[in-house]
Short mmCIF file of N, CA and C in Angstrom, two decimals:
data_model
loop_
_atom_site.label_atom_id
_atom_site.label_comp_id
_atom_site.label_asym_id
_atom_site.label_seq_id
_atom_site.Cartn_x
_atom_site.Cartn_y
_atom_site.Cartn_z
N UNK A 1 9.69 21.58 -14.00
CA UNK A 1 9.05 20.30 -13.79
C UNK A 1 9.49 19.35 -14.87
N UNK A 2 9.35 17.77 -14.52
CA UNK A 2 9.98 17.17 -15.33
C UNK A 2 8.93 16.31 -15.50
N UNK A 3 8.64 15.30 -16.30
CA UNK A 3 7.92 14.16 -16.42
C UNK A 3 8.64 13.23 -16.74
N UNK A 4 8.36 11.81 -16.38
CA UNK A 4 9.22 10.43 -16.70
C UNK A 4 7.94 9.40 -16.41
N UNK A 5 8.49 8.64 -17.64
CA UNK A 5 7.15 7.67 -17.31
C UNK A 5 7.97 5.97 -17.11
N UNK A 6 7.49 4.83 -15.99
CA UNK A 6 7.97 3.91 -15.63
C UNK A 6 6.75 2.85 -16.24
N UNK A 7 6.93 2.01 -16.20
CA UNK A 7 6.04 0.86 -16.44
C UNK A 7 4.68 0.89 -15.23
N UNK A 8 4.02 1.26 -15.94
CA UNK A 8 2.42 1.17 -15.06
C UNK A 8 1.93 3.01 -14.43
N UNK A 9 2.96 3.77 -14.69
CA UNK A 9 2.83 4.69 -14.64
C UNK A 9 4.37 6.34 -14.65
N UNK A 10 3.31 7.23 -14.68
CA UNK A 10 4.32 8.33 -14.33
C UNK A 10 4.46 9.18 -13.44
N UNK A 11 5.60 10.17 -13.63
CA UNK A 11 6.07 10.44 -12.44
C UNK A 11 6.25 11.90 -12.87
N UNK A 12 5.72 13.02 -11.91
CA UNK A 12 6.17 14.43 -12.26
C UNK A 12 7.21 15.19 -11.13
N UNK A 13 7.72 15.71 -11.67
CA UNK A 13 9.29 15.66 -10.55
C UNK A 13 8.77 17.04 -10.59
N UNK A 14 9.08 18.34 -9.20
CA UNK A 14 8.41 19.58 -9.12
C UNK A 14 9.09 19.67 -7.43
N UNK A 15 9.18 21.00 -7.51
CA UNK A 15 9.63 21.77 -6.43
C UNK A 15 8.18 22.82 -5.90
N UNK A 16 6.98 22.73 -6.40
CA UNK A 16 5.87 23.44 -6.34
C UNK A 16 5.44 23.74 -4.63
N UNK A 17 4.88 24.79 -4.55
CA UNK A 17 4.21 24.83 -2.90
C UNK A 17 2.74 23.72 -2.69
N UNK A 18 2.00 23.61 -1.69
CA UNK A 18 0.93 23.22 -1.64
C UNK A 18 0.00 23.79 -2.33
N UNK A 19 0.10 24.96 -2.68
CA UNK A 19 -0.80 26.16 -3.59
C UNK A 19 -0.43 25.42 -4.83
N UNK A 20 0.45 24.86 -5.54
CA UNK A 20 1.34 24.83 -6.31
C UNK A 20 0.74 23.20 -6.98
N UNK A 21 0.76 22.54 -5.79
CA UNK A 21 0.36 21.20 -5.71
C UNK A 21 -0.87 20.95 -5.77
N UNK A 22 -1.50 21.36 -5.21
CA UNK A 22 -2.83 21.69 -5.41
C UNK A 22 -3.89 21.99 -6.89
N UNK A 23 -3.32 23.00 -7.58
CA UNK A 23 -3.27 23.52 -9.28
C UNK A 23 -2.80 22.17 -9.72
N UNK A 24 -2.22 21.53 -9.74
CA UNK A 24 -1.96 20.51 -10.55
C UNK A 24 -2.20 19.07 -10.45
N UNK A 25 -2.73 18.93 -9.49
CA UNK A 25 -4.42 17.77 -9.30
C UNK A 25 -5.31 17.92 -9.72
N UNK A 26 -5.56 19.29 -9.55
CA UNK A 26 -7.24 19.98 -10.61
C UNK A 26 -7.11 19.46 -11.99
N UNK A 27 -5.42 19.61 -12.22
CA UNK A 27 -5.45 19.18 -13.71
C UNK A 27 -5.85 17.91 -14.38
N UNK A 28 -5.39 16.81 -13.49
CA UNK A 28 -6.19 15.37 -13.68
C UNK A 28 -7.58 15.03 -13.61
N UNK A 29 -8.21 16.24 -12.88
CA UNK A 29 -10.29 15.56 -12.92
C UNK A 29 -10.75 16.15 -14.36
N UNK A 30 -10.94 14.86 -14.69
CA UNK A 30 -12.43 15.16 -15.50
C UNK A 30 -13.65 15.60 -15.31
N UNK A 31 -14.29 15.35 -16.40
CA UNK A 31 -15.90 16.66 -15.85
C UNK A 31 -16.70 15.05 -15.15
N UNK A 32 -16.76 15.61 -14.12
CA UNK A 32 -17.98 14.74 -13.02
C UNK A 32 -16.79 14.54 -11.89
N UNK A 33 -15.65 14.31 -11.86
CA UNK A 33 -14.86 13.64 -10.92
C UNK A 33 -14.67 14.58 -9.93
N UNK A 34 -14.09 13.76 -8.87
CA UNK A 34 -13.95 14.43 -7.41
C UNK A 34 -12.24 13.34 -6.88
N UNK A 35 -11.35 14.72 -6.27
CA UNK A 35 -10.46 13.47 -5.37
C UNK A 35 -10.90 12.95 -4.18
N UNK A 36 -10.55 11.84 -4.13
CA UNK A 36 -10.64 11.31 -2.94
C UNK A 36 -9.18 10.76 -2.40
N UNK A 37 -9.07 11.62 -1.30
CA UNK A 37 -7.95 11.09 -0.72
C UNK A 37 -7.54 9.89 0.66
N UNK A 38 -6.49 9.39 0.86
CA UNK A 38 -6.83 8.53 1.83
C UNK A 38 -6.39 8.83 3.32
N UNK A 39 -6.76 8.51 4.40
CA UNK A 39 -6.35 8.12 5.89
C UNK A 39 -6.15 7.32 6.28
N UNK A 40 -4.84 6.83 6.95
CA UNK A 40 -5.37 5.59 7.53
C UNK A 40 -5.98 5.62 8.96
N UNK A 41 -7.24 4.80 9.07
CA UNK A 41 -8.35 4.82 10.06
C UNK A 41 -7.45 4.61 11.50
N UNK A 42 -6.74 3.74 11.39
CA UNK A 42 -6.13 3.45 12.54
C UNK A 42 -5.32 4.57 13.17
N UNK A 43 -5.01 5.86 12.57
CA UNK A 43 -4.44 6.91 12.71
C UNK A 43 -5.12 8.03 13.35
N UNK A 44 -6.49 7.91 12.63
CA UNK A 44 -7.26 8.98 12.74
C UNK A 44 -7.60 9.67 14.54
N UNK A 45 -7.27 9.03 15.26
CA UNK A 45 -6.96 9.67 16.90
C UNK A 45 -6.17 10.39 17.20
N UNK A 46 -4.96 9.95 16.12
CA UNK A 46 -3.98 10.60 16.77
C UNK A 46 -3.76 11.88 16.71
N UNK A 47 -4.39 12.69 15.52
CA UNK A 47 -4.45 13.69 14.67
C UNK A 47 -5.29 15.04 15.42
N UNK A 48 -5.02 15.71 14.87
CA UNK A 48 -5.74 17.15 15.38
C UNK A 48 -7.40 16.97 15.39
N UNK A 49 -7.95 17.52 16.18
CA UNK A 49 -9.24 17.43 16.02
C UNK A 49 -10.26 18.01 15.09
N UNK A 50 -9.27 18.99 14.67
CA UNK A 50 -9.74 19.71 13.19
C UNK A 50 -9.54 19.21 12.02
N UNK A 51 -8.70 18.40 11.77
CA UNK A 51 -7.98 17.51 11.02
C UNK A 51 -9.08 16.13 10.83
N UNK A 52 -9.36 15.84 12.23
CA UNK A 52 -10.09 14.77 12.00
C UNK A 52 -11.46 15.09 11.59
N UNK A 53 -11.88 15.99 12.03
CA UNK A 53 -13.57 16.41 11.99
C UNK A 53 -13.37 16.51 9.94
N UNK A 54 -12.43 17.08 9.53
CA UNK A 54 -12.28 17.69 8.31
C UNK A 54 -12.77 16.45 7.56
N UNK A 55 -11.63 15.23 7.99
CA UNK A 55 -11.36 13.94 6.93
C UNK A 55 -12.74 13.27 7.27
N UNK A 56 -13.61 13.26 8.34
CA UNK A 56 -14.72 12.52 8.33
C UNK A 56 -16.16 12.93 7.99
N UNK A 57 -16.24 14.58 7.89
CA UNK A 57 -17.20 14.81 7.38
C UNK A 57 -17.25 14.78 5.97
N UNK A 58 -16.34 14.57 5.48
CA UNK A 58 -16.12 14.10 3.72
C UNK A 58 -15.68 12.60 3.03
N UNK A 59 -15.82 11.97 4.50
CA UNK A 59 -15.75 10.57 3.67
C UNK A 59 -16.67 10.09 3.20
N UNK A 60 -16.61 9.14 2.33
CA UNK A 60 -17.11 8.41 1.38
C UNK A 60 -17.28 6.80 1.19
N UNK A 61 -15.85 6.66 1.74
CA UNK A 61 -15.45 5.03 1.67
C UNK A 61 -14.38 4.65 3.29
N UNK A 62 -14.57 3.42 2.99
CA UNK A 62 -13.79 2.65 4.15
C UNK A 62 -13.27 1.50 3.58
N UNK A 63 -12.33 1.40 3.44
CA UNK A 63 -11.50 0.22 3.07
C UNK A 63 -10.12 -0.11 2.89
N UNK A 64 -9.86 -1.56 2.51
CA UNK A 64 -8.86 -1.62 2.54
C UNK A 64 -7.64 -1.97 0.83
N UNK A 65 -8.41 -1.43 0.43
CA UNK A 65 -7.68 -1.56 -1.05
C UNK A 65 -6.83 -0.93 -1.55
N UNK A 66 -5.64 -1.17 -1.79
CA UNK A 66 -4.19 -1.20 -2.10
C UNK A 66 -4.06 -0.41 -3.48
N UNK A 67 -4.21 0.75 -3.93
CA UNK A 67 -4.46 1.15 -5.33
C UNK A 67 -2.87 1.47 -5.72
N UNK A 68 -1.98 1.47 -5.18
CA UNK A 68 -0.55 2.07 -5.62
C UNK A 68 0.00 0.99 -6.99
N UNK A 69 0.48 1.64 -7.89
CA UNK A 69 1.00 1.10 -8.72
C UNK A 69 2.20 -0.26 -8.99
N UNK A 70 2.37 -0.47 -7.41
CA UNK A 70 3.29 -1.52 -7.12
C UNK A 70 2.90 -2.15 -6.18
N UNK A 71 3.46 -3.53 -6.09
CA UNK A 71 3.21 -4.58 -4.85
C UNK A 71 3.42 -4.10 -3.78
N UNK A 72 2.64 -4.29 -2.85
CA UNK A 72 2.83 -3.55 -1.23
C UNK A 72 4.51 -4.22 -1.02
N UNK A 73 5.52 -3.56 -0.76
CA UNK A 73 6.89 -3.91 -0.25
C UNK A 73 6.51 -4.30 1.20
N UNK A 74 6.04 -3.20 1.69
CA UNK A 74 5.89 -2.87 3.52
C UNK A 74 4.80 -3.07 4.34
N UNK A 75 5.18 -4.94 4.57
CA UNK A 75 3.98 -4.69 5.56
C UNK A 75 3.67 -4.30 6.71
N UNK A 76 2.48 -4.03 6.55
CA UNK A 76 2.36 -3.33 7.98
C UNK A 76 0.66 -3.59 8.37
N UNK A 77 1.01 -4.74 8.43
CA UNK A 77 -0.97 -5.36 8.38
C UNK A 77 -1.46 -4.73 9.88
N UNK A 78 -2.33 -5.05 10.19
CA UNK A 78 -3.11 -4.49 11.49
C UNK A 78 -3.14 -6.04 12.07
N UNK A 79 -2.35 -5.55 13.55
CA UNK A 79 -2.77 -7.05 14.81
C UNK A 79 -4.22 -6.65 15.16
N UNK A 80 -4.93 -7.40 15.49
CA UNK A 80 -4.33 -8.71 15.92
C UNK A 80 -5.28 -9.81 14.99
N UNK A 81 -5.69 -9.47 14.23
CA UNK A 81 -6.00 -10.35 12.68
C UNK A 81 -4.70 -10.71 11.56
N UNK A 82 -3.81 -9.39 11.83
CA UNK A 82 -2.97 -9.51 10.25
C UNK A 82 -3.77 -9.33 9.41
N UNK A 83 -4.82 -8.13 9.21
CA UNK A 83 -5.80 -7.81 8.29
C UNK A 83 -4.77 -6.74 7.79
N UNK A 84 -5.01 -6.17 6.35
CA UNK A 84 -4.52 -4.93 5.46
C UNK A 84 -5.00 -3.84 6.22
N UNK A 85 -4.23 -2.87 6.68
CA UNK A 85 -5.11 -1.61 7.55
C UNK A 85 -6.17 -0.95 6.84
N UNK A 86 -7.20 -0.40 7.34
CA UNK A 86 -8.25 0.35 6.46
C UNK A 86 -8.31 1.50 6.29
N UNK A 87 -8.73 2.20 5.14
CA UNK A 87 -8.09 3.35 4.79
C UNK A 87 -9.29 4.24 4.67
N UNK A 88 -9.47 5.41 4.90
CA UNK A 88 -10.75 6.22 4.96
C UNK A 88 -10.42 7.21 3.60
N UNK A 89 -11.32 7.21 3.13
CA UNK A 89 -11.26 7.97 1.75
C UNK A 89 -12.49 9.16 1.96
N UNK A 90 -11.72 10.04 1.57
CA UNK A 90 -12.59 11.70 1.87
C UNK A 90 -12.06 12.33 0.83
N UNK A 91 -12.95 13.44 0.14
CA UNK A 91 -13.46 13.91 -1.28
C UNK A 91 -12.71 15.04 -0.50
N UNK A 92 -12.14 16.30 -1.50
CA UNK A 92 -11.77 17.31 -1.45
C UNK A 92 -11.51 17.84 -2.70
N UNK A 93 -12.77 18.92 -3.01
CA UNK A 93 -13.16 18.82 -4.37
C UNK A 93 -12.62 20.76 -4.55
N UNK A 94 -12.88 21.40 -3.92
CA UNK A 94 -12.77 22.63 -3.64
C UNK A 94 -10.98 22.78 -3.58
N UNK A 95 -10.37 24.16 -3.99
CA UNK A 95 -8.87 24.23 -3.60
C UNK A 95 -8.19 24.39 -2.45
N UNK A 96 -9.10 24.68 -2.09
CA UNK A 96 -9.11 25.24 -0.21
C UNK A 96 -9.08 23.58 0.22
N UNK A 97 -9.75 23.10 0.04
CA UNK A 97 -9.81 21.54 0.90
C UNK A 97 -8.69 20.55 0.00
N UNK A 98 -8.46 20.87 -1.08
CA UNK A 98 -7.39 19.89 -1.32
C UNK A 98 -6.26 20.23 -0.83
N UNK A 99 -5.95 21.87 -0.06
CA UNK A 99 -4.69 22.03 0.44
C UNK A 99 -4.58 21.43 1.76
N UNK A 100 -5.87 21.78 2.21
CA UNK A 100 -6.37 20.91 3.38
C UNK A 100 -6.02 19.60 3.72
N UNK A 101 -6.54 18.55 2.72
CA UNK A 101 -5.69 17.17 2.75
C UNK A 101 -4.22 17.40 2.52
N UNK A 102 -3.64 18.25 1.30
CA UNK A 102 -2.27 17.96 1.18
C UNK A 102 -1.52 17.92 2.73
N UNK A 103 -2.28 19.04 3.36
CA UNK A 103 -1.32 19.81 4.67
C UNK A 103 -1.62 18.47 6.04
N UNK A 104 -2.49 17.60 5.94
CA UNK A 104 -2.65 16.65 6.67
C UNK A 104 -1.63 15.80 6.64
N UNK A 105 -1.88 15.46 5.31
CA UNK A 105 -0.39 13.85 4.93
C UNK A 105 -0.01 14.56 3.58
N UNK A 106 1.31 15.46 3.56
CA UNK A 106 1.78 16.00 2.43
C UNK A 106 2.43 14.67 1.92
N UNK A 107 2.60 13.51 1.60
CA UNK A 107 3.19 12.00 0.71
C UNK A 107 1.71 11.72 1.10
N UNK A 108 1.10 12.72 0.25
CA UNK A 108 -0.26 11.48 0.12
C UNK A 108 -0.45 10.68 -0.99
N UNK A 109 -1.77 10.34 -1.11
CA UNK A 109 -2.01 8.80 -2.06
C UNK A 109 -3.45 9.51 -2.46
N UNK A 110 -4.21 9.80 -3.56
CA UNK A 110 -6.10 9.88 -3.80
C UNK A 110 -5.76 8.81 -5.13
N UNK A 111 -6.88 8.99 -5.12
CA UNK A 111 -8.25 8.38 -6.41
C UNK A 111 -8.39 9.42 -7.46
N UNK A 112 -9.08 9.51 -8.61
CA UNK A 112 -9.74 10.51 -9.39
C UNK A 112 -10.89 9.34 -9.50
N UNK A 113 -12.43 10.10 -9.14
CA UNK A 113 -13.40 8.97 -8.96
C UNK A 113 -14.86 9.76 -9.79
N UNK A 114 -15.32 9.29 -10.78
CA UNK A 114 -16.46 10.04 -11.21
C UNK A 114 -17.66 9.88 -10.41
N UNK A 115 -18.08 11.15 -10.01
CA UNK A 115 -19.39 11.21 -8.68
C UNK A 115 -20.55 10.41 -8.89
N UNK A 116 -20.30 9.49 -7.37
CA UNK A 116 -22.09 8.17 -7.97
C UNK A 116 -20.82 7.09 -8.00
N UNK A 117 -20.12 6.79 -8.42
CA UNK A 117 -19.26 5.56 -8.82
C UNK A 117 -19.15 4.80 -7.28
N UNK A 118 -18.62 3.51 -7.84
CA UNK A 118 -18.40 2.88 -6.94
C UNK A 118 -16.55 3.00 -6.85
N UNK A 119 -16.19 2.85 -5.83
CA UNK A 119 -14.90 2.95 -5.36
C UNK A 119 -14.01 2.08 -6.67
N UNK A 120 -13.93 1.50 -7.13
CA UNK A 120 -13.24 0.20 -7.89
C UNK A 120 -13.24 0.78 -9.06
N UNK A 121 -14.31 1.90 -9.54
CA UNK A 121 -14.46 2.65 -10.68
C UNK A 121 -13.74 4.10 -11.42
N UNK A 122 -12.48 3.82 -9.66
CA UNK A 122 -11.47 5.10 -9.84
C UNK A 122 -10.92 5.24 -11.11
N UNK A 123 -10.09 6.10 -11.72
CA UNK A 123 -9.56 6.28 -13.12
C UNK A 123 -8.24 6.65 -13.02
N UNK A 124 -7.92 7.13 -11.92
CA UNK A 124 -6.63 7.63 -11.81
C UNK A 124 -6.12 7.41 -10.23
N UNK A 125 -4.59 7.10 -10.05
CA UNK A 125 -4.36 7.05 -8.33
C UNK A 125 -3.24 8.29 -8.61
N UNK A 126 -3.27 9.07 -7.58
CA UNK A 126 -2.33 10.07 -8.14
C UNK A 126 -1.49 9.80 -6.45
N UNK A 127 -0.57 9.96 -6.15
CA UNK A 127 0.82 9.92 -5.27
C UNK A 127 1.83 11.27 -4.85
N UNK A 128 1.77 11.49 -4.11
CA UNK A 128 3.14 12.16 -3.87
C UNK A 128 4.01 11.31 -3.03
N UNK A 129 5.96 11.05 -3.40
CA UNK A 129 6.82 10.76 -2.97
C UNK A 129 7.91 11.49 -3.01
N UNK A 130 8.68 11.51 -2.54
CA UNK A 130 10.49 12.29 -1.69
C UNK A 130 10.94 12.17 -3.47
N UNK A 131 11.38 12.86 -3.87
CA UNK A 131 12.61 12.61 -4.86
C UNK A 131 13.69 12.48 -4.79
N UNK A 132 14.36 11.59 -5.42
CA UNK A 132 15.50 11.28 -5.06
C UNK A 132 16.94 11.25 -6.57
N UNK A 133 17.67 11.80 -6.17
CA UNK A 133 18.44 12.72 -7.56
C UNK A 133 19.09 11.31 -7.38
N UNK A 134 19.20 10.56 -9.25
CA UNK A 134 20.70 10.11 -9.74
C UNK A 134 21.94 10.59 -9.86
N UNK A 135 22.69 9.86 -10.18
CA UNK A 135 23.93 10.35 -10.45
C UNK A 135 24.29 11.46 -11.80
N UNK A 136 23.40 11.16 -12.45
CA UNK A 136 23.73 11.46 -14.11
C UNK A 136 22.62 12.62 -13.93
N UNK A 137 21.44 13.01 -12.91
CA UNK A 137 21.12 14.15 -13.42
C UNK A 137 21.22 15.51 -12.83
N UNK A 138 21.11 16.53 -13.65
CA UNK A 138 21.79 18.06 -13.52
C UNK A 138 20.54 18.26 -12.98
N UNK A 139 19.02 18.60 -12.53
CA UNK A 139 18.01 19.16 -11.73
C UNK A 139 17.70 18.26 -11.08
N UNK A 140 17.67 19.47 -10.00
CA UNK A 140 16.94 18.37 -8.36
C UNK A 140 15.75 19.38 -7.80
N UNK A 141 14.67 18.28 -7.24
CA UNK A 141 13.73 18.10 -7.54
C UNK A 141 13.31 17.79 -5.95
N UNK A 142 12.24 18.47 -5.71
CA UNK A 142 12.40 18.30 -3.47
C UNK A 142 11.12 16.74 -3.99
N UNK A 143 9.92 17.06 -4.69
CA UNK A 143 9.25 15.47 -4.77
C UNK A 143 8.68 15.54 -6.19
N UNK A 144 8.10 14.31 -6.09
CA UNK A 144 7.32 13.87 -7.32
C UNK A 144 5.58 13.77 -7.32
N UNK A 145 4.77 13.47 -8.38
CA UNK A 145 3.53 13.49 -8.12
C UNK A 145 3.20 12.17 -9.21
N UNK A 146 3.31 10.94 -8.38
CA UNK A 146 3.07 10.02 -9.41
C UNK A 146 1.44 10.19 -9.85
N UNK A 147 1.45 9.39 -11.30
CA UNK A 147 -0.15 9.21 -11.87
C UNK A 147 -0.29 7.98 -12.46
N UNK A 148 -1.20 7.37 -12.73
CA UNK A 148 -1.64 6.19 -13.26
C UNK A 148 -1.98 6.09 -14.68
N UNK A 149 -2.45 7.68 -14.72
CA UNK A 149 -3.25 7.53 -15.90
C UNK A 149 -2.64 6.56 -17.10
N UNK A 150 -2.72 6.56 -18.38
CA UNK A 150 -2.31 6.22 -19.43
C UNK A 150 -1.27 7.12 -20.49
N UNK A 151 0.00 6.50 -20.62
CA UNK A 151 0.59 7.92 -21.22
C UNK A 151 0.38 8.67 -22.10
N UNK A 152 -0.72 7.82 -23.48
CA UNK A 152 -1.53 8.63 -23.90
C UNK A 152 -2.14 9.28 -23.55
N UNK A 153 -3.33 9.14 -22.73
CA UNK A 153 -3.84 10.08 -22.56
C UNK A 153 -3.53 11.44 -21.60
N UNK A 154 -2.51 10.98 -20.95
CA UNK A 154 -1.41 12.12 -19.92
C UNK A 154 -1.07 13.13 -21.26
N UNK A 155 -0.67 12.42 -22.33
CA UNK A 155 0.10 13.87 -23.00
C UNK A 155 -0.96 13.99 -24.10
N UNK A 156 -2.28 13.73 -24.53
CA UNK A 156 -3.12 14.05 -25.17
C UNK A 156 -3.99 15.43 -24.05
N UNK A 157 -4.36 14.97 -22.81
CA UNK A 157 -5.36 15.35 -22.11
C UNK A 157 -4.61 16.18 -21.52
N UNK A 158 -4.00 15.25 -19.95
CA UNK A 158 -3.68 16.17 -18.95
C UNK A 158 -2.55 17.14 -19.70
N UNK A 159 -1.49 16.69 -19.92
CA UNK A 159 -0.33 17.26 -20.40
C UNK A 159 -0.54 19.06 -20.82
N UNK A 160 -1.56 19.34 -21.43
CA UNK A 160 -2.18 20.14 -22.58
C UNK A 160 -3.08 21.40 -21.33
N UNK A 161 -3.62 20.55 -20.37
CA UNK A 161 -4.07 21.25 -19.30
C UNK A 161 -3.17 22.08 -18.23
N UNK A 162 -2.39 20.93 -18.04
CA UNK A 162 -0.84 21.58 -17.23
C UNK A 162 -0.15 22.82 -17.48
N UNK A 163 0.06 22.60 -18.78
CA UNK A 163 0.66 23.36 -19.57
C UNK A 163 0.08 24.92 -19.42
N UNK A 164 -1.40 24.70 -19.49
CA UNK A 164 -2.05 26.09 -19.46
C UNK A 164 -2.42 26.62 -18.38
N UNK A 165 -2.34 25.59 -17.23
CA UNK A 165 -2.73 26.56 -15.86
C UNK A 165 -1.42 26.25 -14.87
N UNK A 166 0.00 25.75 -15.34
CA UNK A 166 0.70 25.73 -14.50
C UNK A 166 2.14 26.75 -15.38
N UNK A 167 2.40 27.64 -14.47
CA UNK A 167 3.38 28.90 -14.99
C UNK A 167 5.07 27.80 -15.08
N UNK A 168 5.06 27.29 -14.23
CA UNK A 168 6.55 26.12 -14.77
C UNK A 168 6.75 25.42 -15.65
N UNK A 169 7.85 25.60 -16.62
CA UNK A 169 8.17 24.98 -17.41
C UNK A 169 7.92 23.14 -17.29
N UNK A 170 7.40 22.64 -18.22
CA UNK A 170 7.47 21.07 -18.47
C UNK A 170 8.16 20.50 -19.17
N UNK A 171 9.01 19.85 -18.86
CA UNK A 171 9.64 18.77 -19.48
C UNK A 171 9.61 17.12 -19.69
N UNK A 172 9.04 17.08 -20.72
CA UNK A 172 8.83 15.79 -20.84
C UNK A 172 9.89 14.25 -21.26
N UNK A 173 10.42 13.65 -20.12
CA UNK A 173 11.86 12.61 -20.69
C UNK A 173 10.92 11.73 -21.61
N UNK A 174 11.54 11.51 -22.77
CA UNK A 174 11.14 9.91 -23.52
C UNK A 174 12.00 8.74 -23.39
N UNK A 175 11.64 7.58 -22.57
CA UNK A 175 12.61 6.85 -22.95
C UNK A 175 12.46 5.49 -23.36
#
């Protein structure tokens, strides 16, 4: 595993399973927090019925707020307003249910949200995206697990946690 950190956040590069992926979200909650991951609502038909029953008996929130670390590139508003689509946010606090969400939308998007909070009071947006190898580097990497946190506290806190419940080597780039 690799770490790299960009302006507004970082990025953990990993070849891990969902089992794999899973262990290393646990590593970002603090004591009280829960993930919350997202759906988009407008989707939610299309999906298995187990799938759906799963994401709605654990939601929490409904909305439409944009938490990714960058300007929306892609729109993709909802006709026939041109409203932001709305996104269903469901807790999966247990390991069994966070594989659960992963295996729904594996490039997902959560929250780290302390329990009782209001949505806006998240602390962390954590991401999975495709990795994609430069030219100049020697390991490749199937995705990444972006985080928000602060890079202090990534290599004070999480970093230190990783380390002890994940068996893959870490590497941390400085640049």
């Amino acid at each position: 595993m690799q770490v790299q950190f960009k302006p507004g956040y970082g990025l953990l590069a990993h070849n891990e399973s969902i089992d794999g992926i899973a262990d290393i979200l646990k590593c970002f909650l603090r004591e009280d927090e829960q993930l919350l991951f997202s759906f988009y609502e407008r989707n939610i038909d299309f999906i298995h019925e187990s799938d759906k029953d799963f994401i709605l008996k654990r939601q929490i929130f409904t909305n439409s707020n944009w938490v990714l670390p960058w300007e929306e590139s892609i729109p993709h508003w909802d006709d026939p307003y041109n409203a932001p689509p709305k996104l269903i946010w469901f807790y999966a606090n247990e390991k069994q249910d966070i594989k659960k969400a992963i295996g729904i939308d594996f490039l997902f998007r959560c929250v780290t949200l302390k329990k009782g909070n209001r949505f806006e009071q998240y602390s962390n947006v954590l991401f999975q995206e495709e990795y994609y190898v430069t030219v100049d580097e020697t390991e490749e990497y199937d995705h990444c697990i972006g985080f928000t946190e602060k890079k202090d506290d990534f290599l004070t806190k999480t970093l230190p946690i990783l380390r002890s419940n994940i068996s893959a080597k870490i590497d941390v780039l400085h640049s």
